[in-house]
Amino acid sequence: MSSAAQWNSRYAAASVWSGAVNATLAERASALEPGTALDVGCGEGGDAVWLASQGWRVRGVDFSGEALSRASAAADQAGVSGQCSWIQADLSVWTTNHAYDLVTCHFLHEEFAVRGRAWQSAAAAVAPGGMLLIVGHSPEEPAGVPGPPLDARFSEQQVVDALALSSRWQVDSRTEERLSASATRLDVVVTATRLDNE
């Protein structure tokens, strides 16, 4: 079964996520001047809708048409549909010729080949001077903490290695604690800024 079919099946029954913005994105984006943003693996649009509410013009791309229908409805409800657009695509092959001031990819726990290609496409979409933000569940979280299976998680180094960015990028990678309703989570956070003269 393809990722699109898997995710459509999951989203068909009920909403999967809270609809709230991811805390790391809110923290990082709040320090930036709003411009254009791309949300890779946007799901039901919580991050994209929040960005739009802060003045960003946002494009969200995801495997699942079911998820994107919910994202569009959320944008309508928030009154930001004019600042959002949505694309259904296979993230293992999708690319874009557009450049964005902020490109974000949160919790894309697909198999390695899929997420690696998606991260590379995300990096290629960052405009000079723009920022790439990748966040995911660390494999170092304690056993029993809810989340994807261990083999679907990734470390800071795995993200950095998959991106293989040149010296024309400024890269920061770290693992951060985050309090959730169920547990203290460990998030891998990789931020890369593309230099103006890239």
mmCIF file of C-alpha atoms in Angstrom:
data_model
loop_
_atom_site.group_PDB
_atom_site.id
_atom_site.type_symbol
_atom_site.label_atom_id
_atom_site.label_comp_id
_atom_site.label_asym_id
_atom_site.label_seq_id
_atom_site.Cartn_x
_atom_site.Cartn_y
_atom_site.Cartn_z
ATOM 1 C CA MET A 1 0.000 0.000 0.000
ATOM 2 C CA SER A 2 1.390 3.420 -0.909
ATOM 3 C CA SER A 3 1.917 6.201 1.604
ATOM 4 C CA ALA A 4 -0.994 8.100 0.042
ATOM 5 C CA ALA A 5 -3.335 5.147 0.482
ATOM 6 C CA GLN A 6 -2.112 4.524 4.023
ATOM 7 C CA TRP A 7 -2.598 8.122 5.079
ATOM 8 C CA ASN A 8 -5.937 8.526 3.305
ATOM 9 C CA SER A 9 -7.169 5.464 5.174
ATOM 10 C CA ARG A 10 -5.979 6.886 8.486
ATOM 11 C CA TYR A 11 -7.439 10.338 7.900
ATOM 12 C CA ALA A 12 -10.750 9.004 6.557
ATOM 13 C CA ALA A 13 -11.977 7.876 9.974
ATOM 14 C CA ALA A 14 -11.324 10.999 12.037
ATOM 15 C CA SER A 15 -8.966 13.905 12.588
ATOM 16 C CA VAL A 16 -5.486 12.654 13.447
ATOM 17 C CA TRP A 17 -3.786 15.746 14.880
ATOM 18 C CA SER A 18 -4.796 18.496 17.315
ATOM 19 C CA GLY A 19 -4.861 21.297 14.750
ATOM 20 C CA ALA A 20 -2.487 23.333 16.930
ATOM 21 C CA VAL A 21 0.819 24.630 15.613
ATOM 22 C CA ASN A 22 3.937 22.658 16.496
ATOM 23 C CA ALA A 23 5.713 24.527 19.296
ATOM 24 C CA THR A 24 9.148 24.462 17.669
ATOM 25 C CA LEU A 25 7.798 26.023 14.487
ATOM 26 C CA ALA A 26 5.975 28.737 16.429
ATOM 27 C CA GLU A 27 9.158 29.581 18.322
ATOM 28 C CA ARG A 28 11.416 29.705 15.253
ATOM 29 C CA ALA A 29 8.965 31.416 12.898
ATOM 30 C CA SER A 30 8.040 34.105 15.430
ATOM 31 C CA ALA A 31 11.586 35.447 15.102
ATOM 32 C CA LEU A 32 11.237 35.812 11.309
ATOM 33 C CA GLU A 33 9.649 38.455 9.103
ATOM 34 C CA PRO A 34 6.601 36.846 7.455
ATOM 35 C CA GLY A 35 7.067 35.999 3.796
ATOM 36 C CA THR A 36 6.472 32.838 1.794
ATOM 37 C CA ALA A 37 6.439 29.402 3.413
ATOM 38 C CA LEU A 38 6.261 25.781 2.289
ATOM 39 C CA ASP A 39 5.026 23.057 4.651
ATOM 40 C CA VAL A 40 6.225 19.639 3.448
ATOM 41 C CA GLY A 41 4.021 16.863 4.840
ATOM 42 C CA CYS A 42 1.491 19.410 6.082
ATOM 43 C CA GLY A 43 -1.164 16.899 7.146
ATOM 44 C CA GLU A 44 -4.348 18.591 8.313
ATOM 45 C CA GLY A 45 -2.739 22.010 8.084
ATOM 46 C CA GLY A 46 -2.213 23.059 11.698
ATOM 47 C CA ASP A 47 1.206 24.576 11.018
ATOM 48 C CA ALA A 48 0.251 26.081 7.656
ATOM 49 C CA VAL A 49 -2.892 27.729 9.027
ATOM 50 C CA TRP A 50 -0.957 29.152 11.970
ATOM 51 C CA LEU A 51 1.708 30.550 9.654
ATOM 52 C CA ALA A 52 -0.982 32.142 7.496
ATOM 53 C CA SER A 53 -2.540 33.703 10.598
ATOM 54 C CA GLN A 54 0.844 35.305 11.311
ATOM 55 C CA GLY A 55 0.965 36.901 7.858
ATOM 56 C CA TRP A 56 2.793 34.241 5.841
ATOM 57 C CA ARG A 57 1.695 33.117 2.370
ATOM 58 C CA VAL A 58 1.778 29.346 2.676
ATOM 59 C CA ARG A 59 1.742 26.333 0.402
ATOM 60 C CA GLY A 60 1.134 22.933 2.007
ATOM 61 C CA VAL A 61 1.986 19.644 0.287
ATOM 62 C CA ASP A 62 1.027 16.194 1.513
ATOM 63 C CA PHE A 63 0.479 12.603 0.381
ATOM 64 C CA SER A 64 -3.154 12.588 1.492
ATOM 65 C CA GLY A 65 -6.090 14.265 -0.225
ATOM 66 C CA GLU A 66 -8.191 13.522 2.876
ATOM 67 C CA ALA A 67 -5.762 15.496 5.019
ATOM 68 C CA LEU A 68 -5.644 18.376 2.576
ATOM 69 C CA SER A 69 -9.452 18.616 2.557
ATOM 70 C CA ARG A 70 -9.289 19.112 6.326
ATOM 71 C CA ALA A 71 -6.456 21.610 5.940
ATOM 72 C CA SER A 72 -8.482 23.647 3.462
ATOM 73 C CA ALA A 73 -11.490 23.613 5.788
ATOM 74 C CA ALA A 74 -9.298 24.724 8.706
ATOM 75 C CA ALA A 75 -7.952 27.617 6.632
ATOM 76 C CA ASP A 76 -11.510 28.627 5.727
ATOM 77 C CA GLN A 77 -12.562 28.532 9.363
ATOM 78 C CA ALA A 78 -9.568 30.629 10.406
ATOM 79 C CA GLY A 79 -10.235 33.162 7.669
ATOM 80 C CA VAL A 80 -6.868 32.637 5.964
ATOM 81 C CA SER A 81 -7.837 30.569 2.920
ATOM 82 C CA GLY A 82 -6.638 33.356 0.629
ATOM 83 C CA GLN A 83 -3.123 32.976 1.997
ATOM 84 C CA CYS A 84 -2.972 29.170 1.672
ATOM 85 C CA SER A 85 -2.713 26.745 -1.219
ATOM 86 C CA TRP A 86 -2.544 22.964 -1.147
ATOM 87 C CA ILE A 87 -0.896 20.287 -3.300
ATOM 88 C CA GLN A 88 -1.430 16.526 -3.117
ATOM 89 C CA ALA A 89 1.775 14.739 -4.136
ATOM 90 C CA ASP A 90 4.033 11.775 -3.463
ATOM 91 C CA LEU A 91 6.758 13.358 -1.331
ATOM 92 C CA SER A 92 9.318 10.795 -2.472
ATOM 93 C CA VAL A 93 9.295 12.316 -5.971
ATOM 94 C CA TRP A 94 7.706 15.777 -5.609
ATOM 95 C CA THR A 95 9.828 18.842 -6.351
ATOM 96 C CA THR A 96 9.102 22.501 -6.967
ATOM 97 C CA ASN A 97 10.679 25.312 -8.960
ATOM 98 C CA HIS A 98 9.436 27.903 -6.465
ATOM 99 C CA ALA A 99 11.626 29.314 -3.685
ATOM 100 C CA TYR A 100 10.365 30.065 -0.171
ATOM 101 C CA ASP A 101 11.587 32.123 2.772
ATOM 102 C CA LEU A 102 10.706 29.316 5.185
ATOM 103 C CA VAL A 103 10.430 25.606 4.464
ATOM 104 C CA THR A 104 9.270 23.358 7.266
ATOM 105 C CA CYS A 105 8.930 19.599 7.592
ATOM 106 C CA HIS A 106 7.617 18.278 10.908
ATOM 107 C CA PHE A 107 7.404 14.632 11.997
ATOM 108 C CA LEU A 108 7.735 13.031 8.572
ATOM 109 C CA HIS A 109 8.376 9.501 9.818
ATOM 110 C CA GLU A 110 8.231 7.691 6.508
ATOM 111 C CA GLU A 111 10.764 5.094 5.414
ATOM 112 C CA PHE A 112 14.278 6.453 4.955
ATOM 113 C CA ALA A 113 14.228 6.748 1.154
ATOM 114 C CA VAL A 114 10.973 8.734 1.235
ATOM 115 C CA ARG A 115 11.882 11.144 4.002
ATOM 116 C CA GLY A 116 15.423 11.641 2.687
ATOM 117 C CA ARG A 117 14.158 12.655 -0.736
ATOM 118 C CA ALA A 118 11.487 14.886 0.825
ATOM 119 C CA TRP A 119 14.106 16.646 2.956
ATOM 120 C CA GLN A 120 16.325 17.194 -0.085
ATOM 121 C CA SER A 121 13.420 18.642 -2.066
ATOM 122 C CA ALA A 122 12.583 20.863 0.909
ATOM 123 C CA ALA A 123 16.148 22.180 1.036
ATOM 124 C CA ALA A 124 16.145 22.855 -2.706
ATOM 125 C CA ALA A 125 13.037 25.033 -2.219
ATOM 126 C CA VAL A 126 14.687 27.405 0.277
ATOM 127 C CA ALA A 127 15.365 30.880 -1.125
ATOM 128 C CA PRO A 128 18.730 32.565 -0.497
ATOM 129 C CA GLY A 129 18.581 33.916 3.028
ATOM 130 C CA GLY A 130 15.719 31.557 3.859
ATOM 131 C CA MET A 131 15.405 28.885 6.523
ATOM 132 C CA LEU A 132 14.790 25.139 6.487
ATOM 133 C CA LEU A 133 13.340 23.596 9.656
ATOM 134 C CA ILE A 134 13.127 19.808 10.105
ATOM 135 C CA VAL A 135 11.722 18.319 13.319
ATOM 136 C CA GLY A 136 11.088 14.715 14.292
ATOM 137 C CA HIS A 137 10.919 12.207 17.124
ATOM 138 C CA SER A 138 14.316 11.156 18.428
ATOM 139 C CA PRO A 139 15.214 7.449 18.651
ATOM 140 C CA GLU A 140 16.609 8.282 22.108
ATOM 141 C CA GLU A 141 13.172 8.731 23.685
ATOM 142 C CA PRO A 142 12.496 6.273 26.523
ATOM 143 C CA ALA A 143 10.797 2.989 25.680
ATOM 144 C CA GLY A 144 7.021 3.165 25.974
ATOM 145 C CA VAL A 145 6.687 6.812 24.959
ATOM 146 C CA PRO A 146 3.969 7.042 22.269
ATOM 147 C CA GLY A 147 5.065 7.695 18.736
ATOM 148 C CA PRO A 148 6.357 6.049 15.586
ATOM 149 C CA PRO A 149 8.350 2.804 15.755
ATOM 150 C CA LEU A 150 12.058 3.076 16.463
ATOM 151 C CA ASP A 151 13.084 2.316 12.886
ATOM 152 C CA ALA A 152 10.963 5.235 11.612
ATOM 153 C CA ARG A 153 12.652 7.757 13.909
ATOM 154 C CA PHE A 154 15.833 9.618 13.038
ATOM 155 C CA SER A 155 18.816 11.273 14.669
ATOM 156 C CA GLU A 156 20.314 14.710 14.079
ATOM 157 C CA GLN A 157 23.172 13.152 12.129
ATOM 158 C CA GLN A 158 20.835 11.190 9.876
ATOM 159 C CA VAL A 159 19.095 14.409 8.865
ATOM 160 C CA VAL A 160 22.365 16.248 8.283
ATOM 161 C CA ASP A 161 23.795 13.333 6.278
ATOM 162 C CA ALA A 162 20.648 13.008 4.141
ATOM 163 C CA LEU A 163 20.626 16.721 3.351
ATOM 164 C CA ALA A 164 24.336 16.807 2.426
ATOM 165 C CA LEU A 165 24.278 20.597 2.386
ATOM 166 C CA SER A 166 27.229 22.597 1.101
ATOM 167 C CA SER A 167 29.295 25.027 3.144
ATOM 168 C CA ARG A 168 27.037 27.769 1.827
ATOM 169 C CA TRP A 169 24.520 26.805 4.496
ATOM 170 C CA GLN A 170 24.584 27.545 8.221
ATOM 171 C CA VAL A 171 23.331 24.411 9.983
ATOM 172 C CA ASP A 172 22.284 23.952 13.604
ATOM 173 C CA SER A 173 21.272 20.493 14.826
ATOM 174 C CA ARG A 174 20.177 19.596 18.324
ATOM 175 C CA THR A 175 17.832 17.421 20.349
ATOM 176 C CA GLU A 176 15.365 19.347 22.486
ATOM 177 C CA GLU A 177 13.043 18.318 25.305
ATOM 178 C CA ARG A 178 9.368 19.143 24.822
ATOM 179 C CA LEU A 179 6.599 18.674 27.367
ATOM 180 C CA SER A 180 3.461 17.063 25.968
ATOM 181 C CA ALA A 181 0.241 15.910 27.616
ATOM 182 C CA SER A 182 1.494 12.327 27.781
ATOM 183 C CA ALA A 183 5.250 12.566 28.365
ATOM 184 C CA THR A 184 8.450 14.519 28.029
ATOM 185 C CA ARG A 185 9.399 14.168 24.375
ATOM 186 C CA LEU A 186 12.789 14.378 22.705
ATOM 187 C CA ASP A 187 12.641 16.183 19.363
ATOM 188 C CA VAL A 188 15.416 16.245 16.795
ATOM 189 C CA VAL A 189 15.546 19.822 15.468
ATOM 190 C CA VAL A 190 17.648 20.736 12.442
ATOM 191 C CA THR A 191 17.655 24.356 11.291
ATOM 192 C CA ALA A 192 19.552 25.355 8.154
ATOM 193 C CA THR A 193 19.828 28.889 6.792
ATOM 194 C CA ARG A 194 20.785 29.283 3.133
ATOM 195 C CA LEU A 195 23.282 32.099 2.767
ATOM 196 C CA ASP A 196 22.395 35.093 0.614
ATOM 197 C CA ASN A 197 25.164 34.396 -1.899
ATOM 198 C CA GLU A 198 24.374 30.667 -2.282
#
